[in-house]
PDB file of C-alpha atoms in Angstrom:
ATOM      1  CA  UNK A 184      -8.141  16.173  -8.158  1.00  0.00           C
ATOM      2  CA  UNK A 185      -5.572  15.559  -5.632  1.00  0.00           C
ATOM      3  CA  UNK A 186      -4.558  12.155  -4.294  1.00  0.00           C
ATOM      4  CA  UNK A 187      -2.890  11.641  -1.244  1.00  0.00           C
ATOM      5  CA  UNK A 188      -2.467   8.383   0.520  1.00  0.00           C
ATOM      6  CA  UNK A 189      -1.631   8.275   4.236  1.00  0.00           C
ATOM      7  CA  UNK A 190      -1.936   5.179   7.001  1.00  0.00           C
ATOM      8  CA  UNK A 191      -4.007   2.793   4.226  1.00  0.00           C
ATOM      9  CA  UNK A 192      -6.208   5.650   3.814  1.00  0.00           C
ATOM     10  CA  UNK A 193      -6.543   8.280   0.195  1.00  0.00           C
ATOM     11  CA  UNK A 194      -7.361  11.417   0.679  1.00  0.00           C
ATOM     12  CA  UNK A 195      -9.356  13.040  -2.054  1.00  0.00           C
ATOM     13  CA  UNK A 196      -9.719  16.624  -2.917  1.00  0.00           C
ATOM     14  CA  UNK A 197     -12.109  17.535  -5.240  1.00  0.00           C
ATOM     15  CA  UNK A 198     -12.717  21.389  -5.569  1.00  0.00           C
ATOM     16  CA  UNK A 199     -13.608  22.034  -2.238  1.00  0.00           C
ATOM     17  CA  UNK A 200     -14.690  18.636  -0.797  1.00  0.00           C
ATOM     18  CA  UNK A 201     -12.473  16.620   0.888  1.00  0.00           C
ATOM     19  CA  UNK A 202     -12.763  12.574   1.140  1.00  0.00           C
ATOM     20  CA  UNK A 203     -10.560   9.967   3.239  1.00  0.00           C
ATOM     21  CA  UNK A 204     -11.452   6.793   2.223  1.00  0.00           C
ATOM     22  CA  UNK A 205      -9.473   3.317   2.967  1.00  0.00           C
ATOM     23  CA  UNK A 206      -8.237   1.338   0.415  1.00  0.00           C
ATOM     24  CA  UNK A 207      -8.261  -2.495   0.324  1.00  0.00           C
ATOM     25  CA  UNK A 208      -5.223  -4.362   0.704  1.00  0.00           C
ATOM     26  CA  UNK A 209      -4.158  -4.977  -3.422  1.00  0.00           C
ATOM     27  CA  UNK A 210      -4.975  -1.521  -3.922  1.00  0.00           C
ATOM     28  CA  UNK A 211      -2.642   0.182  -1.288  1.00  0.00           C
ATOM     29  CA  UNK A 212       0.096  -2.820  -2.546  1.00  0.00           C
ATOM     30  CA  UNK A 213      -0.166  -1.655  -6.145  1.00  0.00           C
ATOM     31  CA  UNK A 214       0.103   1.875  -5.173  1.00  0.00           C
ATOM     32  CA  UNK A 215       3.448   0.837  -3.268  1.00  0.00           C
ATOM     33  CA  UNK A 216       4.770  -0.592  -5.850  1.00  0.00           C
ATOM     34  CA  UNK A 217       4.547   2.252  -7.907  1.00  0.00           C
ATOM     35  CA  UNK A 218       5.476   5.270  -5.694  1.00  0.00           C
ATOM     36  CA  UNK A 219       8.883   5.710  -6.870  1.00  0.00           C
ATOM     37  CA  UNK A 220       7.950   5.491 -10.476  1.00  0.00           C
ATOM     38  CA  UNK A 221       9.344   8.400 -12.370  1.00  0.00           C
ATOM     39  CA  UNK A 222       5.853   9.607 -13.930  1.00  0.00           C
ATOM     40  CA  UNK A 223       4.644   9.128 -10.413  1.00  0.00           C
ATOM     41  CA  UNK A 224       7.698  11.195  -8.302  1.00  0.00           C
ATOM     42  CA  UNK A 225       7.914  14.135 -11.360  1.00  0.00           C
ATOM     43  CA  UNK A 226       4.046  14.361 -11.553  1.00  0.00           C
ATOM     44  CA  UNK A 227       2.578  13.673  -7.813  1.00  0.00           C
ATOM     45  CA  UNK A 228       0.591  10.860  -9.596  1.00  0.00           C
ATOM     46  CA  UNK A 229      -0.294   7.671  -7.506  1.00  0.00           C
ATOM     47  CA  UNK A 230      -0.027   5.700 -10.468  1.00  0.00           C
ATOM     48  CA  UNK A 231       2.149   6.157 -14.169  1.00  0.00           C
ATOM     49  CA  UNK A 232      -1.170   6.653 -16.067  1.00  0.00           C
ATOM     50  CA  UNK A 233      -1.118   9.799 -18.213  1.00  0.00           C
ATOM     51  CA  UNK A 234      -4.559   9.802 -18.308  1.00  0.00           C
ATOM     52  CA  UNK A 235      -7.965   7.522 -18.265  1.00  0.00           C
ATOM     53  CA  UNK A 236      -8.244   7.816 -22.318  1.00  0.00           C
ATOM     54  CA  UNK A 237      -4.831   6.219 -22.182  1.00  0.00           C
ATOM     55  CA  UNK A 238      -6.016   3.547 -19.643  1.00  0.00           C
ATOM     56  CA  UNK A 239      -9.108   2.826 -21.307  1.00  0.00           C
ATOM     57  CA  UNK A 240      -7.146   2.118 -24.484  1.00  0.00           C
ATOM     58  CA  UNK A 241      -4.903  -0.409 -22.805  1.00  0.00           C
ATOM     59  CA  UNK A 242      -8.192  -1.723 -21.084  1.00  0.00           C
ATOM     60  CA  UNK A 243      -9.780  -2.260 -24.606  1.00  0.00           C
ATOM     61  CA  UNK A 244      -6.196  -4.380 -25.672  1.00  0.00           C
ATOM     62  CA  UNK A 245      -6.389  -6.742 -22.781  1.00  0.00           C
ATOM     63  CA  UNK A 246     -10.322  -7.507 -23.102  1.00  0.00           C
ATOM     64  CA  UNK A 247      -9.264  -8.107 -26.772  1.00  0.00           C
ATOM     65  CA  UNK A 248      -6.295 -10.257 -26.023  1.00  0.00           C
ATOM     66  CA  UNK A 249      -8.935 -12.161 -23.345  1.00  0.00           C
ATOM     67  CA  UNK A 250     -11.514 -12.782 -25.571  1.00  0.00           C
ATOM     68  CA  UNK A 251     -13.623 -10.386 -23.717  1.00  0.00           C
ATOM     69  CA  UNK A 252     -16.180  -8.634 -25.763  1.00  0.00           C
ATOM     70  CA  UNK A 253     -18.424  -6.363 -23.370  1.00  0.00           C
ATOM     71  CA  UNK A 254     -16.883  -2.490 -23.145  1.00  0.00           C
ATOM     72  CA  UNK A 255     -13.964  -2.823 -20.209  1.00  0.00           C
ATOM     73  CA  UNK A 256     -13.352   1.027 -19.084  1.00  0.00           C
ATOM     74  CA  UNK A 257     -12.395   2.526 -16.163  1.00  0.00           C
ATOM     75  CA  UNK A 258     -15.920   4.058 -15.724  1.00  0.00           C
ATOM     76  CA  UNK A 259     -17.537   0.333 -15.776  1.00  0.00           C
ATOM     77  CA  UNK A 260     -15.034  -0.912 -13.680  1.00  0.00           C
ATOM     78  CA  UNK A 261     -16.129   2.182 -10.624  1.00  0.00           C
ATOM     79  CA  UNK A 262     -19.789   1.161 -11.495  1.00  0.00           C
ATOM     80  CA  UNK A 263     -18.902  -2.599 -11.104  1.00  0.00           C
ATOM     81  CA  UNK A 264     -17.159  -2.023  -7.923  1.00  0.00           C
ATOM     82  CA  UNK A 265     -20.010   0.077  -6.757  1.00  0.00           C
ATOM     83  CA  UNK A 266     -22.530  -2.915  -7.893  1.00  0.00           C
ATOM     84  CA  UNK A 267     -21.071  -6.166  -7.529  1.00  0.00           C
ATOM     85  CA  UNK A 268     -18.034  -5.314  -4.990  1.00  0.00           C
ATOM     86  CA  UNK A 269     -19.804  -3.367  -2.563  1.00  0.00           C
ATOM     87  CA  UNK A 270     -23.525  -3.450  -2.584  1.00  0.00           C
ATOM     88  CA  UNK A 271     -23.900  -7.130  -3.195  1.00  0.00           C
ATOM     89  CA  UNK A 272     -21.279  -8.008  -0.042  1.00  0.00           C
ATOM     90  CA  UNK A 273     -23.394  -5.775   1.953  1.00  0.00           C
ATOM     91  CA  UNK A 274     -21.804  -2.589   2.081  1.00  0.00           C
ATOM     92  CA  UNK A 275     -24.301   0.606   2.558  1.00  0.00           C
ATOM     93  CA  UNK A 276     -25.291   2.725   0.425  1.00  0.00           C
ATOM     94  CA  UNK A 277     -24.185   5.363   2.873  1.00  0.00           C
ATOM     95  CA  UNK A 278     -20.496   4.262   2.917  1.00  0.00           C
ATOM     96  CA  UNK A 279     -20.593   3.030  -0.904  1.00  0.00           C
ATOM     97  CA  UNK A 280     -21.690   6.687  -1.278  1.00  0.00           C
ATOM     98  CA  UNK A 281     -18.708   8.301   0.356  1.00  0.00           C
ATOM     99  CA  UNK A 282     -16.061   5.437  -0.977  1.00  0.00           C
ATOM    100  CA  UNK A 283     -17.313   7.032  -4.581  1.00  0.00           C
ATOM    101  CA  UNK A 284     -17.361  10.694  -3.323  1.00  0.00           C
ATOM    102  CA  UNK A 285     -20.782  11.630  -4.137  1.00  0.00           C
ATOM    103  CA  UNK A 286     -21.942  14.870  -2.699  1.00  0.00           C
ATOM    104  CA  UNK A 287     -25.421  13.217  -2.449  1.00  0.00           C
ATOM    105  CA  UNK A 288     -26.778   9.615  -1.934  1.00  0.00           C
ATOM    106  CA  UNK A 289     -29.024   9.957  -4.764  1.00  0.00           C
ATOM    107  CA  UNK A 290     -26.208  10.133  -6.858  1.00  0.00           C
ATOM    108  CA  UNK A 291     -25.077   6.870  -5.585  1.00  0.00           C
ATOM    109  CA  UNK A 292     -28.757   5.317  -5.777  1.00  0.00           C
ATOM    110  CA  UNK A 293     -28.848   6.224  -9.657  1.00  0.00           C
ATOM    111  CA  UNK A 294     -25.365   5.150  -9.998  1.00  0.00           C
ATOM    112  CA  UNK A 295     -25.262   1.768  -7.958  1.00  0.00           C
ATOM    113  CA  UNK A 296     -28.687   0.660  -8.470  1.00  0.00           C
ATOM    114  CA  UNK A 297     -29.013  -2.420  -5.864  1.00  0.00           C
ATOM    115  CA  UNK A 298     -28.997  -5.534  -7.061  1.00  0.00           C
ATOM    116  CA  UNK A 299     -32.049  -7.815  -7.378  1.00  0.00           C
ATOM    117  CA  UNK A 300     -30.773 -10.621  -5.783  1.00  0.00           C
ATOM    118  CA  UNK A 301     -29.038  -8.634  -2.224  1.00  0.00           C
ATOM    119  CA  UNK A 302     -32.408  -7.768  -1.630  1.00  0.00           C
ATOM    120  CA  UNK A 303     -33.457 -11.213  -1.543  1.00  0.00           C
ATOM    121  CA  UNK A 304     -30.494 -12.242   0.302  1.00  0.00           C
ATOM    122  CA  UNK A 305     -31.388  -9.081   3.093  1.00  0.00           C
ATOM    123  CA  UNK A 306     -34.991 -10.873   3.028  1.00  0.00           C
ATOM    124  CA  UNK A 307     -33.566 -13.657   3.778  1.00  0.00           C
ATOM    125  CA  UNK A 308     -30.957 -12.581   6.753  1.00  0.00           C
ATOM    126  CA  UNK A 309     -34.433 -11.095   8.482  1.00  0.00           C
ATOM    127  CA  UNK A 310     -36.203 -14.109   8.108  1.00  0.00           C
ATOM    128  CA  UNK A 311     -33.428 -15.630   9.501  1.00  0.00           C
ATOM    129  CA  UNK A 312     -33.249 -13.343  12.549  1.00  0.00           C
ATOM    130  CA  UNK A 313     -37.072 -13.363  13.275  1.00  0.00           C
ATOM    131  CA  UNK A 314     -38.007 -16.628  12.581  1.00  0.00           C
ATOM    132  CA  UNK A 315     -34.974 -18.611  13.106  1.00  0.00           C
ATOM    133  CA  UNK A 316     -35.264 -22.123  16.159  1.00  0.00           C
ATOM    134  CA  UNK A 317     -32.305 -20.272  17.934  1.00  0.00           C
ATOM    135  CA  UNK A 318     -34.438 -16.789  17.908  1.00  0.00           C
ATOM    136  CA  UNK A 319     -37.032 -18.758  19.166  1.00  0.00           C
ATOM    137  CA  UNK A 320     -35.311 -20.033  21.985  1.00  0.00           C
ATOM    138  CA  UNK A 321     -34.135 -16.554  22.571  1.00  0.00           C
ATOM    139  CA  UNK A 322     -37.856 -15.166  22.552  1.00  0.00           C
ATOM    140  CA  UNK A 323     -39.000 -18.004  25.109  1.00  0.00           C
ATOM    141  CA  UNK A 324     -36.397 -17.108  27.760  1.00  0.00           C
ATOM    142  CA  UNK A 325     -37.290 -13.649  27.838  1.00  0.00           C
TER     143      UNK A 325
END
């Protein structure tokens, strides 16, 4: 997959699909302060990982160091942004969908399965909307 990142934006090839996605401010900082790495000039890498086996390992060493005992990959981590990141602050499943370059939506709904309580809180911003005293207000003057 090739990674290219261009005005806070990556763009993503993937066999034939093509993504461009922005990154959040940390991320596009982190890749900065690697992009004159030697692993990262010499192999057109955005960052000096030789690979996500070799990531996961040093993922596994820090939970241990932390005391952390749940499995701490890379793949948890995308499903974790997908979860608790995006969908629970709102994001759609639409744009969650194209941040994670799914072809299709269902992927995404399997994937990011939305989270009990950001329905409630949704429930809650329409009751707020419809049955609000400042709605009410609203309705009267029209």
């Amino acid at each position: 997959m090739a990674l290219t990142v261009r005005n806070g934006y990556i763009l993503r090839q993937k066999n034939d699909n093509v993504s461009n996605v922005p990154l959040l401010e940390p991320a596009l900082n982190i890749i900065e302060k690697y992009k004159e790495h030697p692993v990262c000039v010499s192999k057109n890498r955005l960052l000096p990982m030789k690979s996500n086996q070799r990531l996961n390992t040093y993922l596994k060493e820090l939970a241990d160091i932390c005391g952390i005992t749940k499995p701490l990959t890379t793949h948890i981590a995308r499903h974790t942004f997908a979860t608790t990141v995006l969908l629970t602050n709102g994001v759609s499943l639409e744009a969650t969908s194209k941040m994670l370059g799914h072809k299709s939506i269902k992927t995404t709904q399997i994937y990011g399965k939305i989270v009990e309580s950001r329905v409630g809180a949704e429930m809650d911003q329409l009751s707020e909307k419809l049955f609000s005293p400042k709605n009410e207000d609203t309705k009267k003057a029209q």
